[in-house]
mmCIF file of C-alpha atoms in Angstrom:
data_model
loop_
_atom_site.group_PDB
_atom_site.id
_atom_site.type_symbol
_atom_site.label_atom_id
_atom_site.label_comp_id
_atom_site.label_asym_id
_atom_site.label_seq_id
_atom_site.Cartn_x
_atom_site.Cartn_y
_atom_site.Cartn_z
ATOM 1 C CA UNK A 1 -0.659 29.882 13.268
ATOM 2 C CA UNK A 2 -3.858 28.109 13.578
ATOM 3 C CA UNK A 3 -5.377 27.850 17.163
ATOM 4 C CA UNK A 4 -7.389 24.971 18.526
ATOM 5 C CA UNK A 5 -10.948 26.206 18.719
ATOM 6 C CA UNK A 6 -12.503 25.598 22.336
ATOM 7 C CA UNK A 7 -15.959 24.068 22.428
ATOM 8 C CA UNK A 8 -18.772 26.458 22.918
ATOM 9 C CA UNK A 9 -21.309 23.926 24.078
ATOM 10 C CA UNK A 10 -19.367 22.703 27.134
ATOM 11 C CA UNK A 11 -16.091 23.072 28.840
ATOM 12 C CA UNK A 12 -13.793 20.992 26.661
ATOM 13 C CA UNK A 13 -11.254 18.999 29.024
ATOM 14 C CA UNK A 14 -8.617 17.890 26.507
ATOM 15 C CA UNK A 15 -7.192 19.537 23.322
ATOM 16 C CA UNK A 16 -4.791 17.561 21.172
ATOM 17 C CA UNK A 17 -1.776 19.439 20.080
ATOM 18 C CA UNK A 18 -0.082 17.444 17.506
ATOM 19 C CA UNK A 19 2.411 19.449 15.163
ATOM 20 C CA UNK A 20 5.462 18.419 13.175
ATOM 21 C CA UNK A 21 8.022 20.219 15.297
ATOM 22 C CA UNK A 22 8.421 20.693 19.017
ATOM 23 C CA UNK A 23 8.538 24.721 18.459
ATOM 24 C CA UNK A 24 5.262 24.581 16.730
ATOM 25 C CA UNK A 25 3.666 22.432 19.439
ATOM 26 C CA UNK A 26 5.069 24.750 22.226
ATOM 27 C CA UNK A 27 3.619 27.811 20.360
ATOM 28 C CA UNK A 28 -0.008 26.225 20.361
ATOM 29 C CA UNK A 29 0.263 25.359 23.900
ATOM 30 C CA UNK A 30 1.291 28.778 24.983
ATOM 31 C CA UNK A 31 -1.801 30.196 23.273
ATOM 32 C CA UNK A 32 -4.027 27.657 24.756
ATOM 33 C CA UNK A 33 -2.654 28.181 28.188
ATOM 34 C CA UNK A 34 -2.926 31.923 27.988
ATOM 35 C CA UNK A 35 -6.884 31.388 27.161
ATOM 36 C CA UNK A 36 -7.395 29.555 30.458
ATOM 37 C CA UNK A 37 -9.637 31.469 32.910
ATOM 38 C CA UNK A 38 -8.393 31.344 36.526
ATOM 39 C CA UNK A 39 -9.140 27.998 38.248
ATOM 40 C CA UNK A 40 -9.984 26.395 34.931
ATOM 41 C CA UNK A 41 -8.530 23.007 34.252
ATOM 42 C CA UNK A 42 -7.833 22.004 30.718
ATOM 43 C CA UNK A 43 -5.214 19.409 29.398
ATOM 44 C CA UNK A 44 -3.237 19.632 26.425
ATOM 45 C CA UNK A 45 -2.283 16.159 24.840
ATOM 46 C CA UNK A 46 1.086 16.306 22.895
ATOM 47 C CA UNK A 47 2.840 13.652 20.765
ATOM 48 C CA UNK A 48 4.901 11.072 22.845
ATOM 49 C CA UNK A 49 8.189 11.969 21.232
ATOM 50 C CA UNK A 50 7.852 15.833 21.803
ATOM 51 C CA UNK A 51 6.730 15.528 25.678
ATOM 52 C CA UNK A 52 9.991 15.988 27.362
ATOM 53 C CA UNK A 53 10.966 18.944 25.282
ATOM 54 C CA UNK A 54 7.484 20.576 25.639
ATOM 55 C CA UNK A 55 7.156 20.008 29.456
ATOM 56 C CA UNK A 56 10.873 21.413 29.993
ATOM 57 C CA UNK A 57 9.777 24.512 28.351
ATOM 58 C CA UNK A 58 6.784 25.081 30.570
ATOM 59 C CA UNK A 59 8.596 24.034 33.688
ATOM 60 C CA UNK A 60 6.682 20.882 34.307
ATOM 61 C CA UNK A 61 3.101 22.064 34.042
ATOM 62 C CA UNK A 62 0.457 19.435 35.121
ATOM 63 C CA UNK A 63 -1.580 20.989 32.185
ATOM 64 C CA UNK A 64 0.533 18.947 29.516
ATOM 65 C CA UNK A 65 -0.218 15.268 29.105
ATOM 66 C CA UNK A 66 2.130 12.990 27.081
ATOM 67 C CA UNK A 67 0.173 11.298 24.452
ATOM 68 C CA UNK A 68 0.529 7.516 23.592
ATOM 69 C CA UNK A 69 1.657 7.977 20.102
ATOM 70 C CA UNK A 70 4.382 9.767 18.214
ATOM 71 C CA UNK A 71 3.695 12.465 15.893
ATOM 72 C CA UNK A 72 4.856 10.420 12.822
ATOM 73 C CA UNK A 73 2.471 7.505 13.963
ATOM 74 C CA UNK A 74 -0.310 9.836 14.045
ATOM 75 C CA UNK A 75 0.545 11.535 10.996
ATOM 76 C CA UNK A 76 0.752 8.366 8.923
ATOM 77 C CA UNK A 77 -2.924 7.338 10.298
ATOM 78 C CA UNK A 78 -4.148 10.901 9.233
ATOM 79 C CA UNK A 79 -2.789 10.576 5.835
ATOM 80 C CA UNK A 80 -4.358 7.195 5.311
ATOM 81 C CA UNK A 81 -7.825 8.829 5.853
ATOM 82 C CA UNK A 82 -9.278 5.787 7.787
ATOM 83 C CA UNK A 83 -10.753 7.741 10.876
ATOM 84 C CA UNK A 84 -13.830 10.114 10.445
ATOM 85 C CA UNK A 85 -12.952 13.736 11.098
ATOM 86 C CA UNK A 86 -9.136 13.171 11.865
ATOM 87 C CA UNK A 87 -7.571 15.871 9.476
ATOM 88 C CA UNK A 88 -4.029 17.307 8.864
ATOM 89 C CA UNK A 89 -3.762 20.720 7.625
ATOM 90 C CA UNK A 90 -1.193 22.024 5.115
ATOM 91 C CA UNK A 91 1.186 22.762 8.010
ATOM 92 C CA UNK A 92 1.198 19.345 9.185
ATOM 93 C CA UNK A 93 -1.071 20.021 12.424
ATOM 94 C CA UNK A 94 -3.470 16.933 13.148
ATOM 95 C CA UNK A 95 -6.618 17.475 14.963
ATOM 96 C CA UNK A 96 -10.208 16.387 14.972
ATOM 97 C CA UNK A 97 -12.831 18.544 13.052
ATOM 98 C CA UNK A 98 -15.076 18.119 15.986
ATOM 99 C CA UNK A 99 -12.784 17.823 18.932
ATOM 100 C CA UNK A 100 -14.654 15.476 21.343
ATOM 101 C CA UNK A 101 -12.132 13.024 22.162
ATOM 102 C CA UNK A 102 -8.328 12.657 23.038
ATOM 103 C CA UNK A 103 -5.975 11.516 20.171
ATOM 104 C CA UNK A 104 -4.447 8.663 22.118
ATOM 105 C CA UNK A 105 -7.978 7.579 23.256
ATOM 106 C CA UNK A 106 -9.288 7.596 19.603
ATOM 107 C CA UNK A 107 -6.138 5.859 18.068
ATOM 108 C CA UNK A 108 -6.190 3.190 20.851
ATOM 109 C CA UNK A 109 -9.624 2.366 19.639
ATOM 110 C CA UNK A 110 -8.723 2.456 16.096
ATOM 111 C CA UNK A 111 -5.733 0.198 16.347
ATOM 112 C CA UNK A 112 -7.479 -2.136 18.243
ATOM 113 C CA UNK A 113 -10.310 -2.542 15.789
ATOM 114 C CA UNK A 114 -7.669 -2.850 13.063
ATOM 115 C CA UNK A 115 -5.851 -5.431 14.965
ATOM 116 C CA UNK A 116 -8.964 -7.527 15.015
ATOM 117 C CA UNK A 117 -10.775 -6.566 18.277
ATOM 118 C CA UNK A 118 -14.663 -6.438 18.629
ATOM 119 C CA UNK A 119 -15.887 -2.709 18.881
ATOM 120 C CA UNK A 120 -16.762 -3.227 22.599
ATOM 121 C CA UNK A 121 -13.210 -4.535 23.485
ATOM 122 C CA UNK A 122 -11.680 -1.696 21.476
ATOM 123 C CA UNK A 123 -13.910 0.874 23.275
ATOM 124 C CA UNK A 124 -12.629 -0.555 26.543
ATOM 125 C CA UNK A 125 -9.158 -0.120 25.549
ATOM 126 C CA UNK A 126 -9.792 3.437 24.614
ATOM 127 C CA UNK A 127 -11.252 4.055 28.060
ATOM 128 C CA UNK A 128 -8.212 2.467 29.658
ATOM 129 C CA UNK A 129 -6.035 4.379 27.554
ATOM 130 C CA UNK A 130 -7.548 7.615 28.435
ATOM 131 C CA UNK A 131 -7.707 6.984 32.066
ATOM 132 C CA UNK A 132 -3.893 6.166 31.991
ATOM 133 C CA UNK A 133 -3.174 9.359 30.319
ATOM 134 C CA UNK A 134 -5.381 11.853 31.921
ATOM 135 C CA UNK A 135 -6.591 10.127 34.996
ATOM 136 C CA UNK A 136 -9.936 10.498 36.981
ATOM 137 C CA UNK A 137 -10.541 13.761 35.168
ATOM 138 C CA UNK A 138 -11.039 11.692 31.900
ATOM 139 C CA UNK A 139 -13.998 9.948 33.581
ATOM 140 C CA UNK A 140 -15.236 12.930 34.983
ATOM 141 C CA UNK A 141 -15.711 14.695 31.625
ATOM 142 C CA UNK A 142 -17.420 11.788 30.059
ATOM 143 C CA UNK A 143 -19.874 11.379 33.009
ATOM 144 C CA UNK A 144 -20.514 15.080 32.809
ATOM 145 C CA UNK A 145 -21.280 15.195 29.223
ATOM 146 C CA UNK A 146 -23.338 12.232 29.584
ATOM 147 C CA UNK A 147 -25.737 14.042 32.116
ATOM 148 C CA UNK A 148 -25.592 17.121 30.050
ATOM 149 C CA UNK A 149 -26.866 15.316 26.915
ATOM 150 C CA UNK A 150 -29.501 13.565 28.872
ATOM 151 C CA UNK A 151 -30.902 16.708 30.040
ATOM 152 C CA UNK A 152 -30.915 18.026 26.447
ATOM 153 C CA UNK A 153 -32.129 14.899 24.511
ATOM 154 C CA UNK A 154 -35.157 12.693 25.390
ATOM 155 C CA UNK A 155 -33.617 9.823 23.546
ATOM 156 C CA UNK A 156 -30.685 9.620 26.392
ATOM 157 C CA UNK A 157 -31.891 8.399 29.765
ATOM 158 C CA UNK A 158 -30.017 8.116 33.038
ATOM 159 C CA UNK A 159 -30.773 5.272 35.414
ATOM 160 C CA UNK A 160 -32.992 5.861 38.403
ATOM 161 C CA UNK A 161 -29.956 5.139 40.843
ATOM 162 C CA UNK A 162 -27.988 8.102 39.348
ATOM 163 C CA UNK A 163 -31.009 10.392 39.002
ATOM 164 C CA UNK A 164 -31.788 9.798 42.773
ATOM 165 C CA UNK A 165 -28.150 10.310 43.718
ATOM 166 C CA UNK A 166 -28.121 13.656 41.896
ATOM 167 C CA UNK A 167 -31.125 14.903 43.373
ATOM 168 C CA UNK A 168 -29.752 14.146 46.709
ATOM 169 C CA UNK A 169 -26.159 15.012 46.510
ATOM 170 C CA UNK A 170 -25.897 17.129 43.492
ATOM 171 C CA UNK A 171 -24.427 16.601 40.233
ATOM 172 C CA UNK A 172 -20.645 17.416 40.936
ATOM 173 C CA UNK A 173 -20.531 15.046 43.925
ATOM 174 C CA UNK A 174 -22.013 12.290 42.067
ATOM 175 C CA UNK A 175 -19.659 12.772 38.933
ATOM 176 C CA UNK A 176 -16.613 12.833 41.293
ATOM 177 C CA UNK A 177 -17.632 9.676 43.171
ATOM 178 C CA UNK A 178 -18.738 7.671 40.096
ATOM 179 C CA UNK A 179 -15.495 8.808 38.387
ATOM 180 C CA UNK A 180 -13.161 7.986 41.325
ATOM 181 C CA UNK A 181 -14.767 4.470 41.621
ATOM 182 C CA UNK A 182 -14.387 3.701 37.987
ATOM 183 C CA UNK A 183 -10.758 4.975 37.703
ATOM 184 C CA UNK A 184 -9.789 2.770 40.873
ATOM 185 C CA UNK A 185 -11.771 -0.386 39.521
ATOM 186 C CA UNK A 186 -10.419 0.097 35.985
ATOM 187 C CA UNK A 187 -6.924 0.306 37.332
ATOM 188 C CA UNK A 188 -7.093 -2.895 39.500
ATOM 189 C CA UNK A 189 -9.382 -5.038 37.566
ATOM 190 C CA UNK A 190 -8.046 -8.169 36.349
ATOM 191 C CA UNK A 191 -8.986 -6.860 32.540
ATOM 192 C CA UNK A 192 -6.694 -3.856 33.038
ATOM 193 C CA UNK A 193 -4.068 -5.999 34.599
ATOM 194 C CA UNK A 194 -3.817 -8.444 31.645
ATOM 195 C CA UNK A 195 -3.662 -5.455 29.299
ATOM 196 C CA UNK A 196 -1.079 -3.673 31.043
ATOM 197 C CA UNK A 197 1.163 -6.869 30.647
ATOM 198 C CA UNK A 198 0.453 -6.466 26.985
ATOM 199 C CA UNK A 199 1.316 -2.946 27.187
ATOM 200 C CA UNK A 200 4.564 -3.379 29.011
ATOM 201 C CA UNK A 201 5.635 -5.958 26.369
ATOM 202 C CA UNK A 202 4.824 -3.971 23.366
ATOM 203 C CA UNK A 203 7.053 -0.711 23.097
ATOM 204 C CA UNK A 204 5.813 0.186 19.741
ATOM 205 C CA UNK A 205 3.239 2.421 21.554
ATOM 206 C CA UNK A 206 3.891 3.507 25.011
ATOM 207 C CA UNK A 207 0.910 4.436 27.371
ATOM 208 C CA UNK A 208 -1.697 3.131 25.011
ATOM 209 C CA UNK A 209 -3.709 0.005 25.580
ATOM 210 C CA UNK A 210 -4.025 -1.690 22.107
ATOM 211 C CA UNK A 211 -5.107 -5.228 21.210
ATOM 212 C CA UNK A 212 -2.614 -7.126 18.819
ATOM 213 C CA UNK A 213 0.302 -4.828 18.911
ATOM 214 C CA UNK A 214 3.575 -6.163 17.613
ATOM 215 C CA UNK A 215 6.735 -5.257 19.829
ATOM 216 C CA UNK A 216 9.751 -4.146 18.105
ATOM 217 C CA UNK A 217 11.398 -7.687 18.804
ATOM 218 C CA UNK A 218 8.598 -9.330 17.049
ATOM 219 C CA UNK A 219 8.848 -7.216 14.220
ATOM 220 C CA UNK A 220 12.626 -7.642 13.655
ATOM 221 C CA UNK A 221 12.190 -11.289 14.012
ATOM 222 C CA UNK A 222 9.569 -11.550 11.578
ATOM 223 C CA UNK A 223 11.415 -9.456 9.045
ATOM 224 C CA UNK A 224 14.666 -11.483 9.481
ATOM 225 C CA UNK A 225 12.495 -14.640 9.033
ATOM 226 C CA UNK A 226 11.399 -13.793 5.413
ATOM 227 C CA UNK A 227 13.918 -11.143 4.216
ATOM 228 C CA UNK A 228 17.292 -12.597 4.508
ATOM 229 C CA UNK A 229 20.256 -12.748 2.090
ATOM 230 C CA UNK A 230 20.078 -16.406 1.811
ATOM 231 C CA UNK A 231 16.448 -16.660 0.891
ATOM 232 C CA UNK A 232 16.253 -13.656 -1.270
ATOM 233 C CA UNK A 233 19.394 -14.711 -3.440
ATOM 234 C CA UNK A 234 18.273 -18.382 -3.182
ATOM 235 C CA UNK A 235 16.451 -18.418 -6.547
ATOM 236 C CA UNK A 236 19.140 -16.242 -8.585
ATOM 237 C CA UNK A 237 22.094 -18.033 -7.502
ATOM 238 C CA UNK A 238 21.924 -20.950 -9.916
ATOM 239 C CA UNK A 239 21.286 -18.704 -12.733
ATOM 240 C CA UNK A 240 24.070 -16.360 -11.986
ATOM 241 C CA UNK A 241 26.456 -19.215 -11.298
ATOM 242 C CA UNK A 242 25.369 -20.666 -14.704
ATOM 243 C CA UNK A 243 25.845 -17.503 -16.472
ATOM 244 C CA UNK A 244 29.135 -16.709 -14.810
ATOM 245 C CA UNK A 245 30.389 -20.258 -15.594
ATOM 246 C CA UNK A 246 29.413 -20.202 -19.026
ATOM 247 C CA UNK A 247 30.948 -16.941 -19.704
ATOM 248 C CA UNK A 248 34.236 -17.924 -18.068
ATOM 249 C CA UNK A 249 34.272 -21.332 -19.743
ATOM 250 C CA UNK A 250 33.861 -19.685 -23.129
ATOM 251 C CA UNK A 251 36.778 -17.295 -22.473
ATOM 252 C CA UNK A 252 39.116 -19.965 -20.953
ATOM 253 C CA UNK A 253 38.057 -22.574 -23.769
ATOM 254 C CA UNK A 254 38.935 -20.279 -26.416
ATOM 255 C CA UNK A 255 42.450 -20.475 -25.358
ATOM 256 C CA UNK A 256 42.493 -24.359 -25.397
ATOM 257 C CA UNK A 257 41.404 -24.419 -29.172
ATOM 258 C CA UNK A 258 44.616 -22.689 -30.040
ATOM 259 C CA UNK A 259 46.503 -25.726 -29.473
ATOM 260 C CA UNK A 260 44.732 -27.777 -32.258
ATOM 261 C CA UNK A 261 47.063 -27.651 -35.289
ATOM 262 C CA UNK A 262 45.776 -27.271 -38.880
ATOM 263 C CA UNK A 263 42.305 -25.789 -37.887
ATOM 264 C CA UNK A 264 41.324 -22.127 -38.730
ATOM 265 C CA UNK A 265 41.130 -19.534 -35.952
ATOM 266 C CA UNK A 266 37.424 -19.116 -35.921
ATOM 267 C CA UNK A 267 36.644 -22.928 -35.729
ATOM 268 C CA UNK A 268 39.418 -23.290 -33.144
ATOM 269 C CA UNK A 269 37.732 -20.722 -31.027
ATOM 270 C CA UNK A 270 34.237 -22.156 -31.440
ATOM 271 C CA UNK A 271 35.498 -25.786 -30.506
ATOM 272 C CA UNK A 272 37.315 -24.184 -27.547
ATOM 273 C CA UNK A 273 34.199 -22.187 -26.574
ATOM 274 C CA UNK A 274 32.069 -25.591 -26.443
ATOM 275 C CA UNK A 275 34.392 -27.226 -24.546
ATOM 276 C CA UNK A 276 34.970 -24.108 -22.247
ATOM 277 C CA UNK A 277 31.175 -24.096 -21.764
ATOM 278 C CA UNK A 278 31.257 -27.672 -20.524
ATOM 279 C CA UNK A 279 34.027 -27.097 -18.163
ATOM 280 C CA UNK A 280 32.641 -23.708 -17.066
ATOM 281 C CA UNK A 281 29.446 -25.431 -16.214
ATOM 282 C CA UNK A 282 31.073 -27.877 -14.090
ATOM 283 C CA UNK A 283 33.557 -25.340 -12.461
ATOM 284 C CA UNK A 284 30.581 -23.274 -11.836
ATOM 285 C CA UNK A 285 28.739 -25.933 -9.800
ATOM 286 C CA UNK A 286 31.518 -26.096 -7.608
ATOM 287 C CA UNK A 287 32.352 -22.531 -7.045
ATOM 288 C CA UNK A 288 28.628 -21.399 -6.893
ATOM 289 C CA UNK A 289 28.334 -21.679 -3.256
ATOM 290 C CA UNK A 290 31.733 -19.945 -2.590
ATOM 291 C CA UNK A 291 30.898 -17.182 -4.854
ATOM 292 C CA UNK A 292 27.369 -16.746 -3.486
ATOM 293 C CA UNK A 293 28.574 -16.837 -0.033
ATOM 294 C CA UNK A 294 31.276 -14.153 -1.089
ATOM 295 C CA UNK A 295 28.431 -11.977 -2.547
ATOM 296 C CA UNK A 296 26.169 -12.503 0.496
ATOM 297 C CA UNK A 297 28.630 -11.724 2.944
ATOM 298 C CA UNK A 298 29.544 -8.340 1.218
ATOM 299 C CA UNK A 299 27.425 -6.023 -0.789
ATOM 300 C CA UNK A 300 24.374 -8.043 -0.794
ATOM 301 C CA UNK A 301 24.150 -8.579 2.910
ATOM 302 C CA UNK A 302 24.886 -4.956 3.517
ATOM 303 C CA UNK A 303 21.801 -4.047 1.321
ATOM 304 C CA UNK A 304 19.695 -6.366 3.106
ATOM 305 C CA UNK A 305 20.687 -5.300 6.341
ATOM 306 C CA UNK A 306 19.837 -1.655 5.543
ATOM 307 C CA UNK A 307 16.575 -2.557 4.111
ATOM 308 C CA UNK A 308 15.612 -4.438 7.157
ATOM 309 C CA UNK A 309 16.470 -1.781 9.442
ATOM 310 C CA UNK A 310 14.196 0.848 7.647
ATOM 311 C CA UNK A 311 11.408 -1.725 7.433
ATOM 312 C CA UNK A 312 11.498 -2.476 11.104
ATOM 313 C CA UNK A 313 11.668 1.339 11.891
ATOM 314 C CA UNK A 314 8.867 2.060 9.345
ATOM 315 C CA UNK A 315 6.521 -0.741 10.561
ATOM 316 C CA UNK A 316 6.497 0.882 14.149
ATOM 317 C CA UNK A 317 5.738 4.310 12.693
ATOM 318 C CA UNK A 318 3.064 2.901 10.518
ATOM 319 C CA UNK A 319 1.787 0.776 13.531
ATOM 320 C CA UNK A 320 1.639 -2.443 11.480
ATOM 321 C CA UNK A 321 -0.007 -5.508 12.944
ATOM 322 C CA UNK A 322 1.207 -8.908 12.104
ATOM 323 C CA UNK A 323 -1.072 -9.625 9.310
ATOM 324 C CA UNK A 324 -0.052 -6.400 7.696
ATOM 325 C CA UNK A 325 3.710 -6.966 7.964
ATOM 326 C CA UNK A 326 3.233 -10.408 6.465
ATOM 327 C CA UNK A 327 1.549 -8.823 3.577
ATOM 328 C CA UNK A 328 4.275 -6.285 3.193
ATOM 329 C CA UNK A 329 6.818 -9.086 3.159
ATOM 330 C CA UNK A 330 4.843 -11.294 0.715
ATOM 331 C CA UNK A 331 4.560 -8.263 -1.679
ATOM 332 C CA UNK A 332 8.313 -7.527 -1.536
ATOM 333 C CA UNK A 333 9.381 -11.073 -2.096
ATOM 334 C CA UNK A 334 6.846 -12.010 -4.726
ATOM 335 C CA UNK A 335 6.003 -8.880 -6.536
ATOM 336 C CA UNK A 336 9.145 -6.752 -6.434
ATOM 337 C CA UNK A 337 12.323 -7.801 -8.044
ATOM 338 C CA UNK A 338 14.240 -7.302 -4.902
ATOM 339 C CA UNK A 339 17.836 -8.214 -6.339
ATOM 340 C CA UNK A 340 17.282 -5.712 -8.946
ATOM 341 C CA UNK A 341 16.104 -3.033 -6.353
ATOM 342 C CA UNK A 342 19.071 -3.805 -4.155
ATOM 343 C CA UNK A 343 21.538 -3.317 -7.172
ATOM 344 C CA UNK A 344 19.940 0.129 -7.552
ATOM 345 C CA UNK A 345 20.141 0.680 -3.795
ATOM 346 C CA UNK A 346 23.782 -0.143 -4.000
ATOM 347 C CA UNK A 347 24.368 2.339 -6.480
ATOM 348 C CA UNK A 348 22.865 5.442 -4.726
ATOM 349 C CA UNK A 349 24.691 7.845 -2.484
ATOM 350 C CA UNK A 350 22.007 7.496 0.265
ATOM 351 C CA UNK A 351 21.163 3.786 0.325
ATOM 352 C CA UNK A 352 18.890 4.236 3.750
ATOM 353 C CA UNK A 353 16.646 7.006 1.876
ATOM 354 C CA UNK A 354 16.329 4.658 -1.130
ATOM 355 C CA UNK A 355 15.053 1.906 0.964
ATOM 356 C CA UNK A 356 12.862 4.112 2.904
ATOM 357 C CA UNK A 357 11.260 5.614 -0.199
ATOM 358 C CA UNK A 358 10.445 2.131 -1.753
ATOM 359 C CA UNK A 359 9.147 0.803 1.758
ATOM 360 C CA UNK A 360 7.060 3.974 2.528
ATOM 361 C CA UNK A 361 5.254 3.645 -0.882
ATOM 362 C CA UNK A 362 4.378 -0.077 0.016
ATOM 363 C CA UNK A 363 3.007 0.808 3.515
ATOM 364 C CA UNK A 364 1.081 3.760 2.378
ATOM 365 C CA UNK A 365 -0.702 1.462 0.091
ATOM 366 C CA UNK A 366 -1.341 -1.075 2.998
ATOM 367 C CA UNK A 367 -2.705 1.181 5.599
ATOM 368 C CA UNK A 368 -5.108 2.737 3.242
ATOM 369 C CA UNK A 369 -6.809 -0.670 3.070
ATOM 370 C CA UNK A 370 -7.804 -0.511 6.669
ATOM 371 C CA UNK A 371 -11.602 -0.181 7.474
ATOM 372 C CA UNK A 372 -12.852 3.215 7.888
ATOM 373 C CA UNK A 373 -13.949 3.943 11.541
ATOM 374 C CA UNK A 374 -16.099 6.051 13.569
ATOM 375 C CA UNK A 375 -14.496 7.085 16.868
ATOM 376 C CA UNK A 376 -16.548 6.084 20.023
ATOM 377 C CA UNK A 377 -19.322 8.267 21.071
ATOM 378 C CA UNK A 378 -19.387 9.853 24.438
ATOM 379 C CA UNK A 379 -22.416 7.505 25.056
ATOM 380 C CA UNK A 380 -20.195 4.555 24.291
ATOM 381 C CA UNK A 381 -17.262 5.751 26.521
ATOM 382 C CA UNK A 382 -19.769 6.420 29.471
ATOM 383 C CA UNK A 383 -21.242 2.915 29.050
ATOM 384 C CA UNK A 384 -17.869 1.336 29.599
ATOM 385 C CA UNK A 385 -17.001 3.424 32.470
ATOM 386 C CA UNK A 386 -20.277 2.578 33.986
ATOM 387 C CA UNK A 387 -19.060 -1.091 33.880
ATOM 388 C CA UNK A 388 -16.246 -0.153 36.086
ATOM 389 C CA UNK A 389 -18.428 1.498 38.756
#
């Protein structure tokens, strides 16, 4: 099994451990924890949905942190290939080629950008997410790296106040005080409070602060508003009723013709059929609504319900924003022949799997259209933390 390589340039605070199964995640965490030197602090970020089992295995170690996204949510983003250096190997392990940022921090930034936020606001969301998951140590790591980079590069300068404080109190003391101040102010600032309200109302991602998140309630409401049995079969109801009525009338009318004397059987049937078509059309008009209601309440309604359940679940997995969900619904309603798709679904043994396969194909196409992003640099993260000091 592959190991996560520790950075040789500086002590890496956080390592992302995102594997397909809890067993794989635990195995990687065990290797990482064994490599820790005495007194060394490193954090391991694991998928949101695997955290409880992982933490139970390690008897509630403080080194393991619950990520803000599930493994499947991260996997869909990695497969889309929209984030620089975010990769997934053949075993399904997901990581950054150059691990300089936590998974939740990076994805909070990316989702905010894809949902319409300006880069600065997205970076702010990333910092607040990192602070909510790791705490003060997150800010300390970023500040330490910034100081280290400044000593190695002439292009990065520290302000005179920080330089003076470092000379007087030492780097560790300055980093600790600055990180503590930033963490407290970020937690209690009006910006963080407003975003926390958004977070609490949006259970698509738990623990992340993301601009433009749709809650599961919003997703279900949107889907039901545009993908209902009544709407779906509205256009085909008249055709179906007309065809059914004409065929029924032709059969019934054929029987009527036999009462006409001295006329051949073929002509009798033809005349009866024509009369039947007329009668059938009239009868169909009267029965169309009852017949359609019966279809909707039975098989068609079941297929739509299954489809909508799978679409709602996958919309959360793919972290769709409102615009993307509207695009998906538009494509299904306008491009796909949904009545035919539902007939095929009805004939399959696993209807949920049929719906899921069809939806995943469409969602894969949608998320690949997202803009390609570079994750925030340490400099960007530092500048945002500096604003909170």
